[in-house]
XYZ file of C-alpha atoms in Angstrom:
732
model
C 13.007 -7.322 -17.496
C 12.028 -10.906 -16.137
C 8.803 -10.927 -17.858
C 10.237 -10.529 -21.189
C 12.334 -12.623 -20.973
C 10.422 -15.614 -20.347
C 7.948 -14.899 -23.527
C 11.328 -15.906 -25.463
C 10.101 -19.755 -24.647
C 8.211 -19.919 -28.253
C 9.172 -21.833 -31.226
C 7.342 -25.131 -30.551
C 4.077 -23.639 -30.261
C 3.681 -21.407 -32.785
C 4.300 -24.603 -34.903
C 1.074 -26.104 -33.074
C -0.129 -23.768 -34.305
C 0.757 -22.542 -37.859
C 0.734 -26.105 -38.197
C 2.413 -28.418 -40.302
C 2.623 -26.969 -43.662
C 5.394 -23.620 -42.920
C 7.425 -26.099 -40.950
C 9.386 -27.283 -44.207
C 8.984 -22.776 -44.440
C 10.964 -22.760 -41.251
C 13.452 -25.454 -41.997
C 14.521 -24.504 -45.104
C 15.288 -20.936 -44.024
C 17.625 -22.292 -41.407
C 19.551 -24.728 -43.167
C 19.895 -21.886 -45.180
C 21.350 -20.193 -42.348
C 24.176 -23.090 -41.301
C 25.186 -23.835 -45.221
C 26.548 -20.380 -45.586
C 30.203 -20.983 -43.856
C 30.954 -23.994 -44.928
C 33.930 -23.016 -47.076
C 35.182 -20.741 -43.835
C 38.008 -21.400 -42.254
C 37.287 -21.881 -38.382
C 40.251 -20.848 -37.217
C 41.712 -17.686 -38.951
C 38.988 -14.406 -38.310
C 41.440 -12.819 -41.293
C 44.731 -12.846 -43.625
C 45.765 -9.816 -44.211
C 48.675 -9.317 -46.865
C 48.859 -13.654 -45.928
C 49.477 -12.948 -42.456
C 46.663 -15.961 -40.358
C 44.529 -13.548 -37.151
C 43.513 -16.630 -35.045
C 40.226 -17.310 -33.385
C 41.548 -17.952 -30.071
C 43.864 -15.235 -29.540
C 41.227 -12.695 -31.288
C 38.130 -13.853 -28.647
C 41.113 -14.107 -25.352
C 41.510 -9.737 -26.536
C 38.039 -9.407 -26.792
C 37.307 -11.038 -23.414
C 40.213 -9.096 -22.176
C 38.248 -6.297 -23.254
C 34.976 -7.453 -21.548
C 36.322 -7.751 -18.228
C 37.734 -4.289 -18.724
C 34.422 -2.993 -19.737
C 32.993 -4.677 -16.496
C 35.915 -3.246 -14.122
C 34.694 0.176 -15.326
C 31.058 -0.102 -15.793
C 29.747 -2.958 -12.725
C 27.840 -4.832 -14.910
C 28.125 -6.753 -18.057
C 27.883 -5.729 -21.329
C 24.630 -5.612 -23.474
C 24.516 -7.628 -26.738
C 24.874 -4.560 -27.933
C 27.719 -3.342 -26.197
C 29.037 -6.548 -26.475
C 29.696 -6.961 -30.408
C 30.865 -2.774 -30.121
C 33.324 -4.150 -28.017
C 34.845 -7.038 -30.877
C 34.457 -4.561 -33.416
C 36.264 -2.471 -31.882
C 38.937 -4.836 -30.942
C 39.054 -6.121 -34.374
C 39.699 -2.808 -35.775
C 42.520 -2.297 -33.221
C 44.210 -6.143 -34.398
C 43.566 -4.784 -37.841
C 45.598 -1.628 -36.995
C 48.756 -2.794 -34.719
C 48.729 -6.457 -37.770
C 48.959 -3.940 -40.056
C 51.482 -1.070 -38.563
C 54.076 -4.118 -37.290
C 53.885 -5.172 -40.666
C 55.009 -1.815 -42.523
C 57.548 -1.137 -39.517
C 59.137 -4.526 -39.906
C 59.569 -4.300 -43.332
C 61.808 -0.828 -42.579
C 63.508 -2.611 -39.817
C 62.177 -0.430 -36.681
C 61.034 -3.189 -34.874
C 63.479 -5.311 -32.597
C 62.250 -8.899 -33.237
C 62.840 -11.115 -30.009
C 63.257 -15.137 -29.910
C 59.856 -16.607 -31.637
C 57.452 -13.205 -30.646
C 56.146 -10.700 -32.707
C 57.998 -7.986 -33.957
C 58.019 -5.243 -31.386
C 59.687 -2.132 -29.911
C 62.330 -2.194 -27.563
C 61.582 -2.374 -24.083
C 64.266 0.076 -23.268
C 62.110 2.192 -25.405
C 59.234 1.043 -23.990
C 60.283 1.789 -20.447
C 62.120 5.530 -21.634
C 58.256 6.276 -22.525
C 56.509 5.198 -18.573
C 59.466 7.101 -17.287
C 59.794 10.116 -19.165
C 59.407 13.669 -17.938
C 57.128 14.199 -21.004
C 55.147 10.614 -20.809
C 53.118 9.757 -24.001
C 49.871 11.102 -23.624
C 47.910 7.966 -23.539
C 50.458 6.488 -20.336
C 49.178 10.527 -19.270
C 45.193 9.765 -20.007
C 45.588 6.113 -17.899
C 47.484 7.904 -14.962
C 45.366 10.631 -14.419
C 42.056 10.624 -16.593
C 42.820 12.570 -19.145
C 44.945 13.763 -21.147
C 46.280 17.406 -19.988
C 46.327 15.632 -16.698
C 50.223 16.351 -14.458
C 51.731 12.737 -13.788
C 55.022 12.521 -11.446
C 57.437 9.846 -11.912
C 56.836 8.531 -8.245
C 52.882 8.545 -8.775
C 54.336 5.939 -11.546
C 56.658 4.179 -9.468
C 54.001 4.096 -6.950
C 51.378 2.121 -8.615
C 54.268 -0.382 -9.528
C 54.820 -1.251 -6.530
C 52.104 -0.883 -5.189
C 50.944 -4.546 -7.203
C 54.770 -5.668 -6.982
C 53.950 -5.418 -2.946
C 49.662 -5.928 -3.244
C 49.830 -9.259 -5.175
C 51.319 -11.674 -2.450
C 49.393 -9.461 0.098
C 48.023 -10.941 3.124
C 44.941 -8.105 3.091
C 42.397 -9.970 0.396
C 41.423 -6.558 -0.153
C 44.865 -5.365 -1.114
C 45.415 -8.537 -3.254
C 42.612 -7.793 -5.352
C 42.970 -4.211 -5.935
C 46.762 -5.100 -7.064
C 44.979 -7.757 -9.566
C 43.068 -5.616 -10.441
C 45.789 -2.813 -11.063
C 47.536 -5.890 -12.754
C 45.022 -7.014 -15.248
C 44.206 -3.270 -16.155
C 47.917 -2.519 -16.709
C 48.629 -5.979 -18.275
C 45.692 -4.867 -21.364
C 46.769 -0.912 -20.947
C 51.071 -1.814 -22.394
C 49.703 -4.202 -24.798
C 47.651 -0.869 -26.322
C 50.284 1.319 -25.238
C 52.884 -0.175 -27.660
C 50.831 -0.273 -30.530
C 50.510 3.264 -30.157
C 53.781 3.987 -29.407
C 54.912 1.541 -32.513
C 52.420 3.781 -34.449
C 53.962 7.102 -32.763
C 57.912 6.242 -34.321
C 56.589 5.080 -37.508
C 54.667 8.663 -38.002
C 57.586 10.152 -36.342
C 59.635 9.157 -39.292
C 57.501 10.610 -41.975
C 57.191 13.755 -40.205
C 61.033 13.558 -39.876
C 61.517 13.132 -43.377
C 58.950 16.225 -44.973
C 60.792 18.696 -46.016
C 59.419 21.900 -48.775
C 62.151 23.161 -50.358
C 63.595 26.958 -50.556
C 62.334 27.304 -53.758
C 58.590 26.326 -52.733
C 58.398 28.301 -49.602
C 59.065 31.043 -51.800
C 56.416 30.790 -53.878
C 53.576 30.294 -50.679
C 55.056 32.787 -49.230
C 54.381 34.918 -52.430
C 50.613 33.523 -52.259
C 50.009 34.637 -49.180
C 51.574 38.175 -48.884
C 50.931 38.843 -52.400
C 47.170 40.824 -52.863
C 45.898 42.334 -56.454
C 43.500 45.373 -55.930
C 40.475 43.243 -58.043
C 37.286 44.900 -59.138
C 34.146 41.931 -59.708
C 31.063 41.104 -59.595
C 28.750 37.697 -59.580
C 25.305 36.622 -61.118
C 23.806 34.654 -58.970
C 22.058 31.376 -59.969
C 19.218 32.231 -58.940
C 18.369 34.965 -61.707
C 18.151 30.905 -63.248
C 14.338 29.757 -62.715
C 13.921 26.131 -61.833
C 11.400 26.003 -65.219
C 13.816 27.354 -67.442
C 16.845 25.521 -66.260
C 14.981 21.742 -67.610
C 17.139 18.797 -66.496
C 18.122 16.394 -68.925
C 19.483 12.528 -69.088
C 22.715 13.711 -70.844
C 23.019 16.421 -68.323
C 23.196 13.858 -65.830
C 25.734 11.899 -67.872
C 27.841 14.197 -68.736
C 28.508 15.300 -64.509
C 28.512 11.642 -63.403
C 31.245 11.008 -66.330
C 33.255 13.755 -64.987
C 32.892 13.386 -61.530
C 31.803 9.428 -60.523
C 35.129 8.097 -58.822
C 33.680 10.855 -56.445
C 31.096 8.161 -55.763
C 33.301 5.158 -54.647
C 32.275 2.919 -51.943
C 35.151 1.096 -50.219
C 32.323 -2.062 -48.990
C 29.346 -3.644 -50.186
C 26.423 -2.092 -47.875
C 22.792 -3.695 -48.392
C 19.097 -2.414 -47.381
C 15.897 -3.740 -46.564
C 12.312 -2.732 -46.364
C 10.661 -4.816 -43.009
C 6.999 -4.504 -41.962
C 6.350 -5.097 -37.827
C 3.279 -5.933 -35.339
C 4.761 -4.381 -32.444
C 3.181 -6.407 -28.903
C 1.681 -4.678 -26.530
C -0.521 -6.094 -23.641
C -3.925 -6.959 -24.850
C -6.985 -5.880 -22.901
C -7.034 -9.681 -21.189
C -3.033 -9.258 -20.107
C -4.440 -6.004 -18.219
C -7.587 -7.534 -16.150
C -5.224 -10.275 -15.303
C -2.268 -7.989 -14.663
C -4.461 -5.824 -12.216
C -6.213 -9.475 -10.422
C -2.782 -10.388 -9.446
C -1.684 -7.082 -8.485
C -5.239 -7.887 -5.964
C -3.443 -11.073 -5.060
C -0.251 -9.289 -4.632
C -1.913 -6.435 -2.317
C -3.440 -9.534 0.231
C -0.277 -11.546 0.682
C 0.937 -8.122 1.163
C -1.062 -7.298 4.069
C -1.600 -10.550 5.220
C 2.148 -10.972 5.975
C 4.162 -10.924 8.634
C 6.228 -7.893 9.305
C 9.477 -9.994 9.537
C 8.360 -11.925 5.882
C 7.820 -8.497 4.033
C 11.000 -8.542 3.051
C 11.518 -11.921 1.343
C 7.772 -11.108 0.117
C 8.506 -8.171 -1.581
C 11.900 -9.814 -3.331
C 10.009 -12.681 -5.073
C 7.383 -11.537 -6.096
C 8.113 -8.102 -7.377
C 10.320 -6.414 -10.280
C 12.302 -4.578 -7.675
C 14.245 -4.672 -4.188
C 13.317 -4.051 -1.220
C 15.093 -0.855 -0.046
C 14.584 -0.122 3.912
C 15.529 3.617 3.921
C 13.764 5.664 5.643
C 12.158 8.353 3.716
C 10.889 11.821 4.069
C 7.572 13.670 3.337
C 7.082 14.584 -0.472
C 10.012 12.115 -2.016
C 7.427 9.416 -3.122
C 4.662 9.156 -6.229
C 2.273 11.836 -5.869
C -0.308 8.665 -5.844
C 0.444 8.079 -1.908
C 3.203 10.856 -0.603
C 0.209 12.589 1.350
C -2.127 9.697 2.325
C 1.556 7.150 3.177
C 2.464 9.824 5.800
C -1.332 10.298 7.422
C -2.071 6.512 8.327
C -0.319 3.967 10.416
C 1.970 1.725 10.069
C 0.738 -1.920 8.973
C -1.614 -0.139 6.383
C -1.513 -1.090 2.491
C -1.534 1.011 -0.470
C -2.748 1.063 -3.809
C -3.110 -0.521 -6.421
C -2.018 2.177 -8.555
C -0.584 2.768 -12.625
C 2.624 4.281 -12.519
C 5.002 4.470 -15.257
C 3.530 1.100 -17.271
C 3.748 -0.370 -14.168
C 0.868 -1.366 -11.108
C 2.205 -0.974 -7.807
C 1.047 -1.356 -3.659
C 3.367 -0.151 -1.077
C 3.135 -0.646 2.865
C 4.047 1.632 5.512
C 6.150 -0.221 7.163
C 7.633 2.168 10.003
C 7.558 5.429 11.072
C 9.744 7.937 13.034
C 10.584 11.517 13.322
C 13.954 11.532 12.593
C 15.931 14.591 11.188
C 16.837 14.899 7.654
C 21.078 15.797 8.213
C 22.877 15.150 10.444
C 26.989 16.305 11.841
C 29.699 14.126 13.158
C 33.241 13.877 13.562
C 35.342 10.245 13.967
C 38.283 8.479 15.562
C 38.804 5.194 13.661
C 40.776 2.206 15.555
C 41.327 -0.296 12.943
C 42.453 -3.515 13.462
C 44.294 -6.482 11.161
C 41.626 -7.875 9.110
C 39.575 -5.357 9.218
C 38.418 -3.786 5.737
C 40.661 -1.825 4.049
C 43.234 -2.234 7.400
C 46.606 -1.780 5.297
C 49.645 -2.606 7.469
C 48.015 -1.961 10.704
C 48.635 -5.219 12.916
C 46.467 -4.360 16.132
C 44.297 -7.128 17.309
C 40.649 -6.237 17.331
C 40.671 -6.402 21.176
C 43.126 -4.389 21.092
C 41.931 -1.923 19.264
C 38.062 -1.806 21.491
C 40.281 -1.501 23.715
C 42.004 1.367 22.472
C 38.981 3.088 21.209
C 37.052 2.674 24.735
C 40.191 4.335 25.950
C 39.544 7.091 23.653
C 36.509 7.539 24.818
C 36.720 8.149 27.915
C 39.215 10.618 27.610
C 37.235 12.220 25.342
C 34.570 12.276 27.688
C 36.127 13.923 30.809
C 37.268 16.179 28.206
C 35.605 17.080 25.187
C 38.555 19.567 24.542
C 40.429 16.160 24.289
C 39.143 14.869 20.376
C 41.375 17.253 18.615
C 44.220 15.815 21.062
C 43.803 12.453 19.998
C 43.431 12.128 16.412
C 46.929 11.340 16.076
C 45.177 8.008 17.151
C 42.837 7.585 14.257
C 43.747 5.496 11.351
C 42.003 7.732 8.954
C 44.365 8.899 7.055
C 43.232 12.141 6.177
C 42.513 12.316 10.471
C 44.631 15.583 11.026
C 44.290 17.179 8.091
C 39.813 16.746 8.359
C 39.843 16.878 11.932
C 38.064 13.732 11.959
C 35.114 15.899 10.251
C 32.265 13.807 8.313
C 30.704 16.884 7.549
C 26.863 17.067 7.221
C 25.485 13.753 5.816
C 21.694 12.716 5.026
C 20.283 10.213 7.239
C 20.947 6.967 5.792
C 24.118 8.552 3.291
C 26.609 6.146 5.996
C 27.738 3.137 7.378
C 24.082 1.970 9.492
C 25.401 1.378 13.068
C 27.233 5.433 12.776
C 23.959 6.433 11.050
C 22.162 5.284 13.886
C 24.222 6.055 16.470
C 24.193 9.919 15.291
C 20.388 9.413 15.156
C 19.977 8.021 18.967
C 22.367 10.062 20.500
C 22.869 13.482 20.873
C 24.460 16.699 20.152
C 27.538 16.555 22.401
C 27.927 12.490 22.472
C 30.903 10.170 22.001
C 29.982 7.003 21.262
C 31.950 3.997 19.926
C 30.825 2.044 17.000
C 31.721 -1.293 15.613
C 31.735 -1.941 12.159
C 33.358 -3.283 9.069
C 36.522 -1.193 9.280
C 36.570 -1.049 12.385
C 35.930 0.519 15.666
C 35.168 4.743 15.235
C 34.406 6.354 18.108
C 31.674 8.801 17.195
C 31.641 12.888 18.297
C 27.834 13.778 17.676
C 28.207 17.323 16.203
C 24.858 19.023 15.542
C 21.549 17.442 13.824
C 18.663 19.281 12.332
C 14.944 19.605 13.594
C 13.284 16.082 13.172
C 10.728 15.734 10.510
C 8.358 12.872 10.068
C 9.926 9.322 8.142
C 8.614 6.097 7.023
C 10.150 3.280 5.502
C 7.858 1.312 2.848
C 7.586 -1.037 0.697
C 6.660 -1.546 -2.377
C 5.551 -3.872 -5.228
C 6.068 -3.321 -8.988
C 4.453 -5.350 -11.077
C 4.930 -4.664 -15.032
C 2.554 -4.026 -17.826
C 3.440 -6.098 -20.244
C 2.642 -8.405 -22.743
C 2.163 -12.508 -22.090
C 2.917 -15.182 -23.948
C -0.271 -15.502 -25.792
C -0.409 -12.487 -26.710
C 3.370 -12.679 -28.215
C 2.540 -15.681 -29.875
C -0.286 -14.214 -31.548
C 1.758 -11.418 -33.141
C 4.454 -14.086 -33.601
C 1.974 -16.918 -35.431
C 0.294 -13.458 -37.638
C 4.450 -12.878 -38.535
C 5.689 -16.391 -39.496
C 2.182 -16.620 -41.657
C 2.788 -13.424 -43.627
C 6.794 -14.472 -44.400
C 5.692 -17.956 -45.619
C 3.126 -16.789 -48.017
C 4.832 -13.550 -49.429
C 8.127 -14.837 -51.192
C 8.513 -12.302 -53.528
C 9.291 -8.883 -53.349
C 6.162 -7.661 -55.116
C 4.476 -9.799 -52.827
C 5.771 -8.226 -49.963
C 5.019 -4.942 -50.797
C 1.259 -5.577 -51.941
C 0.190 -8.054 -48.830
C 2.028 -5.108 -46.349
C -0.077 -2.084 -48.220
C -3.051 -4.731 -48.439
C -2.940 -5.145 -45.342
C -2.484 -1.869 -43.542
C 1.296 -2.495 -42.655
C 3.710 -0.179 -42.506
C 6.434 -0.423 -44.748
C 9.997 0.733 -42.555
C 13.376 1.349 -45.021
C 16.999 0.970 -43.622
C 19.718 3.292 -44.704
C 22.976 1.483 -46.359
C 24.239 -1.064 -44.049
C 27.996 -2.632 -44.222
C 28.418 -6.423 -43.102
C 29.618 -5.773 -39.529
C 27.403 -3.011 -38.788
C 25.775 -4.036 -35.097
C 21.977 -3.689 -36.604
C 19.573 -2.039 -37.962
C 18.342 1.568 -36.795
C 15.543 1.339 -34.631
C 16.041 -2.406 -34.151
C 17.213 -3.106 -31.056
C 19.986 -6.349 -31.246
C 18.893 -6.605 -34.860
C 22.642 -8.032 -35.958
C 20.783 -11.453 -36.776
C 19.047 -9.231 -39.104
C 22.352 -7.703 -41.112
C 23.790 -11.320 -41.035
C 20.519 -12.438 -42.835
C 21.110 -9.589 -45.361
C 25.009 -10.802 -46.422
C 24.280 -14.372 -46.452
C 25.521 -15.662 -49.817
C 22.450 -17.261 -50.209
C 20.548 -13.617 -49.942
C 19.172 -12.079 -53.226
C 17.738 -9.086 -53.419
C 13.743 -9.471 -53.614
C 14.029 -12.547 -51.349
C 11.969 -12.348 -48.239
C 13.031 -13.277 -44.240
C 12.093 -15.447 -41.058
C 10.364 -13.902 -38.888
C 12.901 -11.676 -36.223
C 11.950 -11.458 -33.150
C 12.745 -8.240 -30.394
C 12.275 -6.889 -27.208
C 8.803 -5.915 -27.908
C 7.852 -6.429 -31.514
C 8.315 -9.356 -34.788
C 9.916 -8.497 -38.149
C 9.849 -9.799 -41.510
C 12.568 -7.865 -44.090
C 12.773 -8.000 -47.680
C 16.269 -7.598 -49.293
C 16.003 -4.276 -51.284
C 19.278 -3.416 -52.668
C 22.497 -4.691 -52.847
C 25.574 -2.119 -53.524
C 28.848 -3.666 -54.496
C 31.623 -1.918 -53.397
C 33.072 0.392 -56.008
C 31.787 3.640 -58.108
C 27.527 3.706 -57.928
C 25.927 4.146 -60.555
C 24.022 6.844 -62.170
C 20.041 5.935 -60.920
C 21.780 5.485 -57.082
C 23.829 9.093 -57.319
C 21.189 10.660 -59.451
C 18.976 12.077 -56.296
C 22.480 12.997 -54.504
C 24.277 14.879 -57.703
C 20.484 16.628 -58.919
C 20.696 19.856 -57.466
C 24.945 20.323 -59.266
C 23.428 19.264 -62.061
C 20.901 21.619 -62.335
C 23.678 24.314 -60.850
C 25.416 23.536 -64.296
C 22.584 24.044 -66.183
C 22.118 27.462 -64.900
C 25.807 27.847 -65.361
C 25.156 27.233 -68.946
C 22.388 29.859 -69.003
C 23.678 32.426 -66.990
C 26.998 31.974 -69.494
C 25.572 32.695 -72.407
C 23.069 35.835 -70.944
C 26.092 37.033 -69.906
C 28.710 36.375 -72.901
C 28.659 39.967 -74.153
C 29.407 41.589 -71.221
C 32.295 44.087 -72.781
C 32.589 46.385 -68.454
C 31.728 45.834 -65.288
C 29.529 48.623 -64.979
C 26.919 46.038 -66.096
C 26.857 44.258 -63.532
C 23.174 46.073 -62.295
C 21.906 44.714 -65.611
C 22.058 41.451 -63.736
C 21.008 42.643 -60.633
C 24.466 43.079 -59.117
C 26.196 45.674 -58.227
C 30.851 45.794 -57.979
C 32.897 45.161 -54.966
C 36.491 46.101 -54.277
C 38.745 44.224 -52.202
C 41.981 43.036 -51.786
C 42.871 39.647 -52.691
C 45.621 36.871 -52.043
C 46.443 33.546 -54.362
C 45.864 32.095 -50.747
C 42.825 34.177 -49.556
C 39.708 31.202 -48.943
C 36.498 33.187 -48.729
C 36.003 36.066 -52.079
C 34.664 38.865 -50.117
C 30.847 40.084 -50.623
C 29.961 36.680 -51.978
C 31.527 32.790 -50.719
C 34.115 30.522 -51.266
C 35.049 30.439 -54.658
C 38.225 28.867 -55.522
C 37.877 28.515 -59.065
C 37.319 32.587 -59.059
C 40.117 33.474 -56.815
C 42.579 31.287 -58.100
C 42.902 33.274 -61.353
C 43.309 36.753 -59.882
C 46.688 35.816 -59.440
C 47.620 34.864 -63.073
C 44.791 37.893 -64.806
C 46.951 40.714 -66.894
C 46.268 44.611 -65.211
C 43.089 45.815 -66.883
C 41.728 43.109 -68.797
C 37.748 41.877 -67.948
C 37.888 38.415 -67.485
C 35.127 36.150 -67.839
C 32.160 34.871 -67.523
C 33.931 32.534 -65.262
C 31.519 29.658 -63.882
C 31.497 29.593 -59.959
C 30.052 28.169 -57.191
C 26.313 30.520 -56.444
C 27.228 32.098 -59.466
C 29.359 33.103 -62.001
C 31.667 35.832 -62.060
C 33.278 38.656 -63.712
C 36.772 40.441 -62.288
C 39.420 43.122 -63.648
C 42.121 43.126 -61.448
C 43.737 47.600 -60.754
C 46.733 46.773 -58.973
C 49.288 44.020 -59.282
C 50.271 43.825 -55.724
C 54.866 43.722 -54.783
C 56.567 41.336 -53.408
C 58.469 42.010 -49.822
C 61.991 42.823 -49.917
C 61.994 40.935 -46.721
C 60.352 37.111 -46.547
C 60.655 34.670 -44.026
C 61.242 31.369 -46.098
C 61.880 30.289 -43.046
C 59.361 30.304 -41.147
C 56.642 29.204 -44.189
C 59.082 25.885 -43.970
C 57.975 25.456 -40.838
C 54.605 25.969 -40.712
C 54.153 24.063 -43.941
C 56.020 20.696 -41.899
C 53.058 21.833 -38.720
C 50.358 21.776 -41.309
C 52.516 18.596 -42.483
C 52.150 16.604 -39.400
C 48.711 17.336 -38.221
C 47.702 15.600 -41.250
C 50.470 12.811 -40.409
C 49.524 11.900 -37.043
C 45.807 10.446 -35.835
C 42.967 12.704 -34.644
C 41.986 12.002 -30.707
C 38.430 14.127 -31.655
C 38.604 12.268 -35.627
C 39.106 8.478 -36.206
C 38.423 8.637 -38.921
C 40.183 11.934 -40.484
C 42.701 10.907 -42.413
C 46.558 9.859 -41.486
C 49.707 8.223 -41.905
C 47.670 4.624 -41.423
C 45.062 5.138 -44.459
C 46.701 4.415 -47.188
C 47.958 1.338 -45.552
C 44.858 -0.215 -44.976
C 43.734 0.733 -48.564
C 47.062 -0.893 -49.729
C 46.238 -3.520 -47.888
C 45.298 -7.560 -49.159
C 42.986 -8.603 -46.513
C 40.722 -11.751 -46.369
C 38.197 -10.621 -43.553
C 35.942 -13.543 -41.801
C 34.748 -11.868 -39.258
C 30.897 -11.673 -40.076
C 31.284 -15.107 -40.229
C 31.825 -15.269 -36.354
C 29.958 -12.309 -35.004
């Protein structure tokens, strides 16, 4: 909102309010921030295995992606969306560099002059015009990975660009340049995809499962042993009985600590906020303002109302005709009861004050149906390949109208004259359309005409010979000029909250002081999750990238308190509570996470001691359990009647027939089993099928997953073994 933007200009006023005593505090924090990147190469985003990623080149790519966002969404990206675009481009650039380096080393790319190694042009074009094109090509032309494209469709796209960029028609030239820009951007990404696909194909084709292993795999899946078993659930041990000691935690941690390794450093903050809401004085002032607007709207000449609304309202004037039950419930009935010129309101709705003036009243159909014969001319909007002059187009349209007026049946025959490419197929029929949905002149012609009338209407697309085919009955409609005034806080109210925050930050410069003061002042302390240095912000704080940059400032230490950060409707002060380096987490950091697992191990130890004397499966009833029997192979995923228990089912295949096995520690309890019958190996083995299946599973692990980009692929180990000096944090 415009009102929010005005509130940003506050620094000078606040320093006057807070006093010169705080100036050193504010400036000190500023100089601290300015000094954080003095040693950073200003021309280098990153160094990847010794290869420089330049700032200018990277920013150019980000700019291209931003332009594409604008083309697709018809608006500029928000601050948060811009950062997402930047990080996405960084991930793509990083991946491209690492993959290109690997493939260059393997000799899989072509070097041309001073250009970076890349796939050959023949290889690139073969993927464009292939009968089975790359799925990214399919998505580009159809919008769907599973779409269908024809070679003629691809050729037509490039022909349009080649023809259109030099077209004298401004619209066609603009569209061709837009398509060309999209294609150039896509082409770079497609080369990266094809390069990685080539690398993955090499890996997949190199995979081979030896026959001996395929034979063993076949047995694992085909040979089933009949097994009798029972389990004793950990629920048989109460939490009180299972006392966990520090030694238990340490033992589990020592055995599993590599499972809790962090690839990147992360940090956490606590913060307090002062939410800014309109004060009582703000409400009084806004009510007076809407009353003043009421008087202005009431006294304004009808011709000036549109200008007035656009100048002072938070909305724009809309001249559409409105049917009953379409306005706010606060004014809908009154609006149709009062005369044109009446001003309604003010009323409060959706955190804003509103007033509305009835501009016009009329009886109009809600929907109409019409047909068109379009006669275009050179220079009209969308007139591709039309050489007819405007005068000639008007004469032809009048001639067609005259012919139809004499013979109503001539309309269908004259459709061949239409410049609408779908006219013959649709018979020129618009179908039913709402009042206001068509071009204004066509809409008005249908409103004012009678069913069966034929009129000629001039619009931006040419001359339209319109036949009014049908209309619904007229209903009351009105046009309304509405002014919206958002209920927002004032500059003064924002300054008051900001001054409280800056005083808090100036006085409480340690974690202990922060914690004590927030408790004494009744300020709710919010806690962030662990945040990495390239995170877009803090969850719950919109556009909070600056907070992350402060957290990872080289001079910010645990216990340091921040300066004030201001957001759209709040100001905050933060304290850095944790700084976790990359690497294996400490026991204290994972203690809460591993607690249920340590408790499970303690209960397993207790149960294994209690069941150590079991000599027969028949003793299952002593432990509130029962014997189950099932045929289980080595590849069986889940133990029937229980759950996945790989440590138990894995022992079925190697156990001797008739021997009691147990107790065995599992995921849900401890188990006992006895193999009753050993399965036999089938005489016929489909070894080739097992090899093909294994190759298919391997291929799925190599190729990136579109639905799960985080899934480990062939690229993952390459990045893990890359030497990288990443300066992204200092630039973004």
